[in-house]
């Protein structure tokens, strides 16, 4: 193989920086026009991957000039109390975006919570009324991780039309939306999950392999087609040989990088781009709110931020 190790890595950082720079310009204009963007994150209980995500949301929102607030709730809160909190945020004109961090504790029905978020403030497109947009090829506000993963695949320059793609994991927030986005791009998509009979046989056929399961080193070199692009979405926290906690993906990167032509590192791959797309979605949502405001009142929009 003539490629250097480094060129095989599909890094999310540079793409994320470009997106954040553009969001920053949009946010500054909206703020000057009296419509400051503000994202509220809702966390229920404790999950390592959520902590990493929220930490980076806070940092990058500050860079982009987007207001950010984290609301943390104890794991034993009731679904009713959470719904009430979400309704409060829906009614607050200063809050322009809401994200509910997943997972939530088992006693809370996630779909009920997602349905409680006003669709205009739904920055992940996870409201049941919004998620259907990607089925209709309306892709301007898609679940952030799915959008980030597909955007990184595009960085390879591979022709997506007719591309043989395998997605491992079929969660509502990652695997399923990836499959819909790729179908919109003309790829041939196979979706695998825990009942798939031979994961390896499917994975080995893929020109592009997306992995979103939550199991470190699930994908080994012998499951990957030589020359494939491997998009590793897993964010797993484990103790490294030095005794320090570290983040690893779902792919055995050291062995797979010898077989694949492209591989996303963890950290430094899909994660940073997910955060950038969340901020971009926050601006898409804000602009939809402004459009509605204009259509309703027929005057330049102005919101009282005091
Ligand atoms: N980088 C980023 O921006 C993000 C990273 N993540 C990370 O991605 C990973 C997945 O997240 P998420 O989709 O929310 O997780 P979920 O737990 O909701 O989904 C995991 C999926 O993996 C499937 N699965 C479980 N075991 C296997 C197996 N042995 N073989 C094949 N499929 C299997 C499950 O199938 P079934 O339902 O049939 O059991 C399920 O569809 C996690 O590590 C998470 O932290 C998540 C969001 C964003
Ligand atoms: N409703 C919802 N939507 C999500 O998209 C969602 C979620 N819930 N729950 C948790 C998972 C996990 N997730 C991450 C996103 C970015 C990084 C990230 O920024 N990662 C950096 C980490 C760098 C560092 O260590 O600080 C990287 O991979 O380089 C991590 C994790 C989104 N998730």
Coordinates of C-alpha atoms and ligand atoms in Angstrom, one line a residue:
X1 CA 0.0 0.0 0.0
X2 CA 1.4 3.4 -1.0
X3 CA -0.7 5.5 1.3
X4 CA 0.9 6.7 4.4
X5 CA -0.7 5.8 7.7
X6 CA -1.7 9.4 8.2
X7 CA -3.6 9.8 4.9
X8 CA -5.6 6.7 5.8
X9 CA -7.1 8.5 8.8
X10 CA -10.3 10.4 8.0
X11 CA -10.1 13.2 10.6
X12 CA -13.2 15.1 11.7
X13 CA -11.4 18.1 13.2
X14 CA -10.6 20.1 10.0
X15 CA -14.2 19.7 8.6
X16 CA -15.6 20.5 12.1
X17 CA -13.5 23.7 12.2
X18 CA -14.8 24.9 8.8
X19 CA -18.4 24.3 9.9
X20 CA -17.9 26.0 13.3
X21 CA -16.4 29.1 11.6
X22 CA -19.4 29.4 9.3
X23 CA -21.8 28.9 12.3
X24 CA -20.0 31.6 14.2
X25 CA -20.7 34.1 11.4
X26 CA -24.4 33.1 11.2
X27 CA -24.7 33.3 15.0
X28 CA -23.1 36.7 15.2
X29 CA -25.5 38.1 12.6
X30 CA -28.6 36.5 14.3
X31 CA -27.4 37.9 17.7
X32 CA -26.9 41.4 16.2
X33 CA -30.4 41.2 14.8
X34 CA -31.9 40.5 18.3
X35 CA -32.2 36.7 17.9
X36 CA -29.4 35.1 19.9
X37 CA -29.2 31.3 19.5
X38 CA -29.3 29.3 22.8
X39 CA -29.0 25.5 23.1
X40 CA -30.2 23.6 26.2
X41 CA -29.0 20.1 26.8
X42 CA -31.0 17.7 29.0
X43 CA -29.0 14.9 30.7
X44 CA -30.7 12.3 32.8
X45 CA -28.5 10.1 35.0
X46 CA -24.8 9.4 34.3
X47 CA -23.3 8.1 31.1
X48 CA -19.6 8.5 30.2
X49 CA -20.2 9.1 26.4
X50 CA -22.8 11.8 27.3
X51 CA -20.3 13.5 29.5
X52 CA -17.7 13.7 26.7
X53 CA -20.4 15.0 24.3
X54 CA -21.7 17.7 26.6
X55 CA -18.3 18.9 27.6
X56 CA -17.5 19.4 23.9
X57 CA -20.9 21.0 23.2
X58 CA -20.2 23.6 25.8
X59 CA -16.7 24.3 24.6
X60 CA -17.6 24.5 20.9
X61 CA -20.9 26.5 21.5
X62 CA -18.7 29.1 23.3
X63 CA -16.4 29.2 20.2
X64 CA -19.3 29.6 17.9
X65 CA -21.1 32.3 19.9
X66 CA -24.1 30.1 20.8
X67 CA -25.5 30.2 24.3
X68 CA -25.4 26.9 26.0
X69 CA -26.9 25.5 29.2
X70 CA -26.9 22.0 30.6
X71 CA -29.8 20.8 32.7
X72 CA -29.0 17.7 34.6
X73 CA -31.6 15.5 36.2
X74 CA -31.2 12.6 38.7
X75 CA -31.8 9.1 37.3
X76 CA -34.9 8.6 39.4
X77 CA -36.8 11.6 38.0
X78 CA -40.3 10.7 36.6
X79 CA -41.2 11.0 32.9
X80 CA -43.9 13.5 33.9
X81 CA -41.4 15.8 35.6
X82 CA -39.1 15.7 32.6
X83 CA -41.9 16.4 30.2
X84 CA -42.9 19.4 32.3
X85 CA -39.3 20.7 32.2
X86 CA -39.3 20.3 28.4
X87 CA -42.6 22.2 28.1
X88 CA -41.0 25.0 30.1
X89 CA -38.1 25.2 27.6
X90 CA -40.6 25.1 24.7
X91 CA -42.4 28.1 26.1
X92 CA -39.2 30.1 26.8
X93 CA -38.5 32.3 23.8
X94 CA -34.8 32.6 24.8
X95 CA -34.3 28.9 24.3
X96 CA -33.9 28.2 20.6
X97 CA -32.7 24.6 20.6
X98 CA -33.2 21.5 22.9
X99 CA -31.2 18.3 22.8
X100 CA -32.1 15.3 25.0
X101 CA -29.0 13.2 25.6
X102 CA -29.4 9.5 25.1
X103 CA -29.6 7.1 26.7
X104 CA -32.2 7.9 29.4
X105 CA -33.0 5.5 32.3
X106 CA -35.1 2.5 31.3
X107 CA -38.2 3.7 33.2
X108 CA -38.4 6.8 30.9
X109 CA -39.9 6.3 27.4
X110 CA -37.5 8.2 25.2
X111 CA -40.1 8.6 22.4
X112 CA -42.4 10.5 24.8
X113 CA -39.6 12.9 25.7
X114 CA -38.6 13.4 22.1
X115 CA -42.3 14.0 21.1
X116 CA -42.5 16.7 23.9
X117 CA -39.8 18.8 22.3
X118 CA -41.3 21.5 20.1
X119 CA -40.4 20.4 16.5
X120 CA -39.0 23.9 15.8
X121 CA -36.6 23.6 18.7
X122 CA -35.7 20.0 17.9
X123 CA -32.0 20.4 16.9
X124 CA -31.4 16.7 16.3
X125 CA -34.5 16.1 14.1
X126 CA -35.6 13.3 16.5
X127 CA -39.2 14.4 17.1
X128 CA -41.4 11.7 15.5
X129 CA -42.7 14.4 13.1
X130 CA -39.1 15.4 12.1
X131 CA -37.4 12.1 11.7
X132 CA -39.6 11.3 8.7
X133 CA -38.0 14.2 6.8
X134 CA -35.0 12.1 5.9
X135 CA -37.3 9.5 4.5
X136 CA -38.6 12.3 2.2
X137 CA -35.0 13.3 1.2
X138 CA -35.2 16.6 3.2
X139 CA -31.8 16.4 4.6
X140 CA -31.0 19.9 5.9
X141 CA -31.5 19.0 9.6
X142 CA -30.6 15.3 10.2
X143 CA -29.6 13.6 13.4
X144 CA -26.1 14.9 14.0
X145 CA -24.0 11.7 14.3
X146 CA -25.6 10.2 11.2
X147 CA -25.0 13.4 9.2
X148 CA -21.4 13.6 10.6
X149 CA -20.7 10.0 9.6
X150 CA -22.0 10.5 6.0
X151 CA -20.1 13.8 5.7
X152 CA -16.8 12.0 6.6
X153 CA -17.4 9.3 4.0
X154 CA -17.9 12.0 1.4
X155 CA -14.4 13.3 2.3
X156 CA -13.0 10.1 0.7
X157 CA -14.3 11.3 -2.7
X158 CA -15.9 7.8 -3.2
X159 CA -18.9 7.9 -5.6
X160 CA -21.8 7.1 -3.3
X161 CA -24.2 6.1 -6.1
X162 CA -24.3 2.3 -6.1
X163 CA -21.7 2.1 -3.3
X164 CA -22.0 -1.1 -1.3
X165 CA -22.5 0.1 2.3
X166 CA -23.0 -1.9 5.5
X167 CA -24.2 -0.2 8.6
X168 CA -23.7 -2.2 11.9
X169 CA -26.2 -1.1 14.6
X170 CA -29.7 0.1 13.9
X171 CA -30.5 2.6 16.7
X172 CA -33.0 5.4 15.9
X173 CA -30.4 8.0 16.5
X174 CA -27.4 6.6 14.6
X175 CA -27.8 3.4 12.5
X176 CA -31.2 3.9 11.0
X177 CA -30.7 7.6 10.0
X178 CA -27.3 6.7 8.4
X179 CA -29.1 4.1 6.3
X180 CA -31.7 6.6 5.2
X181 CA -29.1 9.3 4.4
X182 CA -27.1 6.9 2.3
X183 CA -30.2 5.6 0.5
X184 CA -30.9 9.2 -0.4
X185 CA -27.4 9.4 -1.9
X186 CA -28.0 6.3 -4.0
X187 CA -25.9 3.8 -2.0
X188 CA -26.9 0.2 -1.7
X189 CA -27.4 -0.3 2.1
X190 CA -27.4 -3.4 4.3
X191 CA -28.2 -2.8 8.0
X192 CA -26.9 -5.3 10.6
X193 CA -27.8 -5.7 14.2
X194 CA -27.5 -8.2 17.1
X195 CA -29.7 -10.8 15.3
X196 CA -27.7 -10.7 12.0
X197 CA -26.5 -14.2 11.4
X198 CA -23.0 -13.6 10.0
X199 CA -21.9 -10.0 10.7
X200 CA -18.4 -10.8 9.3
X201 CA -19.9 -12.1 6.0
X202 CA -21.9 -8.9 5.5
X203 CA -19.1 -6.5 6.7
X204 CA -16.6 -8.1 4.4
X205 CA -18.7 -7.1 1.4
X206 CA -18.8 -3.4 2.2
X207 CA -17.0 -0.7 0.3
X208 CA -17.9 1.5 3.2
X209 CA -18.5 0.1 6.7
X210 CA -20.3 2.2 9.4
X211 CA -20.1 0.8 12.9
X212 CA -22.3 2.2 15.7
X213 CA -22.7 -0.5 18.4
X214 CA -20.9 0.4 21.6
X215 CA -18.5 -2.6 21.8
X216 CA -14.8 -2.0 21.7
X217 CA -12.9 -3.9 19.0
X218 CA -16.1 -5.6 17.6
X219 CA -14.7 -5.1 14.0
X220 CA -11.4 -6.9 13.3
X221 CA -9.2 -6.8 10.2
X222 CA -10.7 -10.1 8.8
X223 CA -14.1 -8.5 8.7
X224 CA -13.1 -5.7 6.4
X225 CA -12.7 -5.7 2.6
X226 CA -9.3 -4.5 1.5
X227 CA -9.5 -0.9 0.4
X228 CA -12.8 -0.2 2.2
X229 CA -13.7 3.0 4.1
X230 CA -14.4 2.3 7.8
X231 CA -16.4 4.9 9.8
X232 CA -16.1 4.1 13.5
X233 CA -18.8 5.8 15.5
X234 CA -18.4 4.0 18.8
X235 CA -17.5 6.1 21.9
X236 CA -16.5 3.7 24.6
X237 CA -14.7 4.6 27.7
X238 CA -12.1 2.0 29.0
X239 CA -9.0 1.8 31.2
X240 CA -5.9 1.8 29.1
X241 CA -2.6 -0.1 29.8
X242 CA -1.3 3.0 31.6
X243 CA -4.3 2.9 34.0
X244 CA -5.8 6.0 32.5
X245 CA -9.4 6.2 31.2
X246 CA -9.4 6.6 27.4
X247 CA -12.0 6.6 24.6
X248 CA -12.0 3.9 22.0
X249 CA -14.4 3.2 19.2
X250 CA -16.0 -0.1 18.0
X251 CA -13.2 -1.0 15.5
X252 CA -9.9 -2.6 16.2
X253 CA -8.1 0.4 14.6
X254 CA -4.6 -1.0 14.7
X255 CA -5.3 -4.1 12.7
X256 CA -8.1 -2.6 10.5
X257 CA -6.0 0.3 9.3
X258 CA -3.7 -2.2 7.6
X259 CA -6.6 -3.4 5.5
X260 CA -8.8 -0.4 5.0
X261 CA -8.0 2.6 2.7
X262 CA -9.6 5.0 5.1
X263 CA -10.5 4.8 8.8
X264 CA -11.9 7.4 11.2
X265 CA -9.8 7.6 14.4
X266 CA -11.4 7.6 17.8
X267 CA -11.0 10.2 19.3
X268 CA -10.7 12.7 16.5
X269 CA -13.0 11.2 13.9
X270 CA -16.8 11.3 13.9
X271 CA -17.1 12.9 17.4
X272 CA -15.8 16.4 16.7
X273 CA -17.9 16.6 13.5
X274 CA -21.0 15.5 15.4
X275 CA -20.6 18.5 17.7
X276 CA -20.1 20.9 14.8
X277 CA -23.2 19.6 13.1
X278 CA -25.2 20.0 16.3
X279 CA -24.3 23.7 16.3
X280 CA -25.1 24.0 12.6
X281 CA -28.5 22.3 13.2
X282 CA -29.1 24.8 16.0
X283 CA -28.8 27.6 13.5
X284 CA -31.1 25.8 11.0
X285 CA -33.7 25.5 13.8
X286 CA -33.3 29.2 14.8
X287 CA -33.8 30.3 11.2
X288 CA -37.0 28.2 11.0
X289 CA -38.2 30.0 14.1
X290 CA -37.4 33.4 12.6
X291 CA -39.2 32.5 9.4
X292 CA -42.3 31.5 11.3
X293 CA -42.1 34.7 13.4
X294 CA -41.9 36.8 10.2
X295 CA -44.7 34.9 8.6
X296 CA -46.9 35.4 11.7
X297 CA -46.2 39.0 12.5
X298 CA -45.1 40.4 9.1
X299 CA -42.5 42.6 10.9
X300 CA -38.7 42.3 11.3
X301 CA -38.3 39.7 14.0
X302 CA -37.0 40.9 17.3
X303 CA -37.1 38.9 20.5
X304 CA -36.8 40.3 24.0
X305 CA -33.7 38.7 25.4
X306 CA -33.8 40.5 28.7
Ligands
LIG1 N1 -19.5 9.7 17.8 C1 -20.7 10.1 18.0 O1 -21.0 11.2 17.7 C2 -21.7 9.2 18.7 C3 -21.3 8.0 19.2 N2 -22.2 7.2 19.7 C4 -21.7 5.9 20.1 O2 -22.0 4.9 19.2 C5 -22.3 3.7 19.8 C6 -23.7 3.3 19.4 O3 -24.6 4.2 19.9 P1 -26.2 4.0 19.8 O4 -26.6 3.8 18.4 O5 -26.8 5.2 20.5 O6 -26.4 2.7 20.7 P2 -27.6 1.7 21.0 O7 -27.2 0.9 22.2 O8 -28.9 2.4 21.0 O9 -27.6 0.8 19.7 C7 -26.6 -0.2 19.5 C8 -26.9 -1.0 18.3 O10 -26.0 -2.0 18.1 C9 -26.6 -3.2 17.8 N3 -25.8 -4.3 18.3 C10 -25.6 -4.7 19.6 N4 -24.7 -5.8 19.6 C11 -24.4 -6.1 18.3 C12 -23.6 -7.0 17.7 N5 -22.9 -7.9 18.5 N6 -23.5 -7.0 16.4 C13 -24.2 -6.2 15.6 N7 -25.0 -5.2 16.2 C14 -25.1 -5.2 17.5 C15 -27.9 -3.1 18.5 O11 -28.8 -4.0 17.9 P3 -30.2 -4.5 18.7 O12 -31.0 -3.2 19.0 O13 -30.8 -5.4 17.7 O14 -29.7 -5.1 20.0 C16 -28.3 -1.7 18.3 O15 -28.9 -1.5 17.1 C17 -22.0 3.9 21.3 O16 -20.7 3.6 21.5 C18 -22.2 5.4 21.4 O17 -21.6 5.9 22.5 C19 -23.5 7.4 19.7 C20 -24.0 8.6 19.3 C21 -23.1 9.6 18.8
LIG2 N1 -29.3 12.6 21.8 C1 -28.0 12.3 21.7 N2 -27.4 12.6 20.5 C2 -26.1 12.2 20.4 O1 -25.4 12.5 19.3 C3 -25.4 11.5 21.5 C4 -26.2 11.2 22.6 N3 -27.5 11.6 22.7 N4 -25.6 10.6 23.7 C5 -24.2 10.3 23.7 C6 -23.6 10.1 22.3 C7 -22.1 10.2 22.3 N5 -21.9 11.4 21.5 C8 -20.7 12.0 21.3 C9 -20.5 13.0 20.4 C10 -19.2 13.6 20.3 C11 -18.2 13.2 21.0 C12 -16.9 13.9 20.9 O2 -16.8 15.1 20.8 N6 -15.8 13.1 20.9 C13 -14.4 13.6 20.8 C14 -13.8 13.4 22.2 C15 -12.7 14.2 22.5 C16 -12.5 14.3 24.0 O3 -12.0 13.3 24.5 O4 -12.9 15.3 24.5 C17 -13.7 12.7 19.7 O5 -14.2 11.6 19.4 O6 -12.7 13.2 19.3 C18 -18.3 12.2 21.9 C19 -19.6 11.5 22.0 C20 -23.1 11.8 21.0 N7 -24.1 11.2 21.4

